[in-house]
Coordinates of C-alpha atoms in Angstrom, one line a residue:
X1 CA 101.3 290.5 127.0
X2 CA 102.3 293.2 129.5
X3 CA 99.6 295.0 131.4
X4 CA 99.6 298.8 131.9
X5 CA 100.6 298.3 135.5
X6 CA 103.6 296.1 134.7
X7 CA 104.7 298.6 132.1
X8 CA 104.4 301.4 134.6
X9 CA 106.5 299.4 137.1
X10 CA 109.2 298.8 134.5
X11 CA 109.2 302.5 133.6
X12 CA 109.5 303.5 137.3
X13 CA 112.3 301.1 137.9
X14 CA 114.2 302.3 134.8
X15 CA 113.7 306.0 135.8
X16 CA 114.8 305.3 139.4
X17 CA 118.2 304.1 138.0
X18 CA 117.7 300.5 139.0
X19 CA 119.3 299.3 135.8
X20 CA 118.4 296.7 133.4
X21 CA 115.1 294.9 133.9
X22 CA 114.8 291.3 132.9
X23 CA 111.6 289.4 132.5
X24 CA 111.8 286.2 134.6
X25 CA 110.7 283.0 132.8
X26 CA 107.3 281.8 133.8
X27 CA 104.9 279.0 132.8
X28 CA 102.5 279.7 130.0
X29 CA 99.6 281.8 131.1
X30 CA 101.3 283.0 134.4
X31 CA 102.0 286.6 135.2
X32 CA 105.5 287.7 134.2
X33 CA 107.6 289.1 137.1
X34 CA 110.2 291.7 136.4
X35 CA 113.7 291.3 137.9
X36 CA 115.7 294.5 138.4
X37 CA 119.3 293.8 137.8
X38 CA 121.8 295.8 139.9
X39 CA 124.2 298.2 138.3
X40 CA 127.1 300.2 139.4
X41 CA 129.5 297.4 140.4
X42 CA 132.2 298.4 138.0
X43 CA 135.1 296.4 136.7
X44 CA 137.9 297.9 138.7
X45 CA 140.0 295.8 141.2
X46 CA 138.3 295.0 144.5
X47 CA 140.3 294.1 147.6
X48 CA 140.0 293.5 151.3
X49 CA 142.8 293.3 153.9
X50 CA 144.3 289.9 154.7
X51 CA 143.1 288.3 157.9
X52 CA 144.0 285.2 159.8
X53 CA 141.5 282.7 158.4
X54 CA 140.9 279.0 157.9
X55 CA 141.5 276.9 154.9
X56 CA 139.6 276.8 151.6
X57 CA 137.4 273.7 151.4
X58 CA 135.3 274.2 148.3
X59 CA 134.7 276.4 145.2
X60 CA 131.3 276.2 143.6
X61 CA 129.3 278.2 141.1
X62 CA 125.7 279.1 140.4
X63 CA 123.5 280.9 137.8
X64 CA 121.2 283.7 138.6
X65 CA 118.9 286.0 136.5
X66 CA 121.4 288.9 136.4
X67 CA 124.8 287.3 137.1
X68 CA 126.8 284.2 137.4
X69 CA 128.2 283.4 140.9
X70 CA 131.4 281.8 142.3
X71 CA 131.6 280.9 146.0
X72 CA 134.7 280.2 148.0
X73 CA 133.9 278.2 151.1
X74 CA 136.2 279.0 154.1
X75 CA 134.2 277.5 157.0
X76 CA 136.6 278.2 159.8
X77 CA 136.7 282.0 159.0
X78 CA 133.9 282.7 161.4
X79 CA 133.5 286.4 161.9
X80 CA 137.0 287.3 160.7
X81 CA 136.9 288.9 157.3
X82 CA 138.5 286.9 154.4
X83 CA 141.2 288.8 152.6
X84 CA 141.0 288.9 148.8
X85 CA 142.0 290.6 145.6
X86 CA 139.8 290.3 142.5
X87 CA 140.8 292.0 139.3
X88 CA 141.0 291.6 135.5
X89 CA 144.3 290.5 134.0
X90 CA 145.6 290.2 130.5
X91 CA 147.0 286.7 131.2
X92 CA 146.6 284.3 134.1
X93 CA 150.1 283.7 135.5
X94 CA 150.6 281.0 138.2
X95 CA 152.2 282.3 141.4
X96 CA 155.1 281.8 142.2
X97 CA 156.2 279.8 139.1
X98 CA 155.4 282.5 136.5
X99 CA 153.9 279.8 134.2
X100 CA 151.1 281.2 132.0
X101 CA 147.9 279.1 132.4
X102 CA 145.4 279.4 129.5
X103 CA 141.9 280.4 130.5
X104 CA 139.1 280.6 127.9
X105 CA 136.8 283.6 127.5
X106 CA 136.9 287.2 126.4
X107 CA 138.4 288.4 129.7
X108 CA 140.1 286.9 132.7
X109 CA 139.4 287.6 136.4
X110 CA 142.2 286.7 138.7
X111 CA 140.9 285.8 142.2
X112 CA 143.3 285.7 145.1
X113 CA 141.7 284.5 148.4
X114 CA 143.6 284.6 151.7
X115 CA 142.8 281.0 152.5
X116 CA 145.2 278.2 151.6
X117 CA 143.9 275.0 150.0
X118 CA 145.7 273.0 152.7
X119 CA 145.9 272.9 156.5
X120 CA 148.8 275.2 157.4
X121 CA 149.7 273.0 160.4
X122 CA 149.8 269.6 158.7
X123 CA 150.1 270.4 155.0
X124 CA 147.1 268.2 154.3
X125 CA 145.0 269.3 151.3
X126 CA 141.6 270.8 152.2
X127 CA 140.7 271.5 148.5
X128 CA 141.8 269.2 145.7
X129 CA 142.7 271.9 143.1
X130 CA 145.7 271.3 140.9
X131 CA 147.8 274.0 139.2
X132 CA 146.7 274.7 135.6
X133 CA 143.7 272.3 135.8
X134 CA 139.9 273.1 135.8
X135 CA 138.3 273.5 139.2
X136 CA 137.2 270.1 140.6
X137 CA 133.4 269.7 140.5
X138 CA 132.8 272.9 138.6
X139 CA 130.9 272.6 135.3
X140 CA 130.2 275.9 133.5
X141 CA 128.2 274.4 130.6
X142 CA 125.2 276.7 129.9
X143 CA 126.4 279.7 131.9
X144 CA 125.7 283.1 130.4
X145 CA 128.8 284.8 131.6
X146 CA 131.3 282.2 133.0
X147 CA 133.4 280.4 130.3
X148 CA 136.3 278.7 132.2
X149 CA 137.8 278.3 135.7
X150 CA 141.3 277.2 136.4
X151 CA 143.2 276.6 139.6
X152 CA 146.4 278.6 139.8
X153 CA 148.1 277.7 143.0
X154 CA 147.9 277.9 146.8
X155 CA 151.1 279.6 147.9
X156 CA 152.0 281.3 151.2
X157 CA 148.4 281.1 152.5
X158 CA 146.8 282.6 149.3
X159 CA 144.8 280.5 146.8
X160 CA 144.8 281.7 143.2
X161 CA 142.0 281.1 140.6
X162 CA 141.6 282.3 137.0
X163 CA 138.0 282.8 136.0
X164 CA 137.3 283.2 132.2
X165 CA 134.3 285.4 131.5
X166 CA 132.5 286.3 128.3
X167 CA 133.7 289.9 128.3
X168 CA 135.1 292.5 130.8
X169 CA 131.9 292.9 132.8
X170 CA 131.0 294.4 136.1
X171 CA 131.5 292.3 139.2
X172 CA 131.1 292.5 143.0
X173 CA 132.6 290.7 145.9
X174 CA 130.6 289.9 149.0
X175 CA 131.8 288.4 152.3
X176 CA 129.7 286.2 154.5
X177 CA 130.8 284.6 157.7
X178 CA 132.2 281.5 156.1
X179 CA 132.5 282.3 152.4
X180 CA 133.5 284.8 149.8
X181 CA 131.1 285.4 146.9
X182 CA 132.0 286.8 143.5
X183 CA 129.1 287.8 141.2
X184 CA 129.8 288.8 137.5
X185 CA 127.0 290.6 135.8
X186 CA 125.6 289.3 132.5
X187 CA 125.5 292.9 131.0
X188 CA 126.6 296.4 131.8

């Protein structure tokens, strides 16, 4: 049962434009904490200029109260920004072959990261992705928004991934010193 104080907090957050408010799961008898879900990310393409970066070493995912997350690890990037393009597409087409790769879901996000899945000097693989195959080690069972994730290619220093999501939903891209983070909201 919500108290007057918790209802007042929820009303204040809603009026402040914070967006959807989700009650976090709690054990029986414990107080319910409200989670304010961010809004305003939009679903238009997001890009950052290419930079001279390291190689991709891992792609992993996680679930959060308001969004599902995909992380691209590029540990040698350091303080140099990682170039990227993230946008919705009608079909996931492998670069440069032009082969259509099926990706499940109501919408497809194409993610292009300026980090090859190999060492440019030796050609040795740094990430084991294979064209048209699910991402190694990524299990999306039970995710609210993510439905499928396929490796496209790693061509001319750019790695391509197709992310199937439940519907065309808002997303954001965040850069940290050694990784690129893509969050896709559960709702508008």
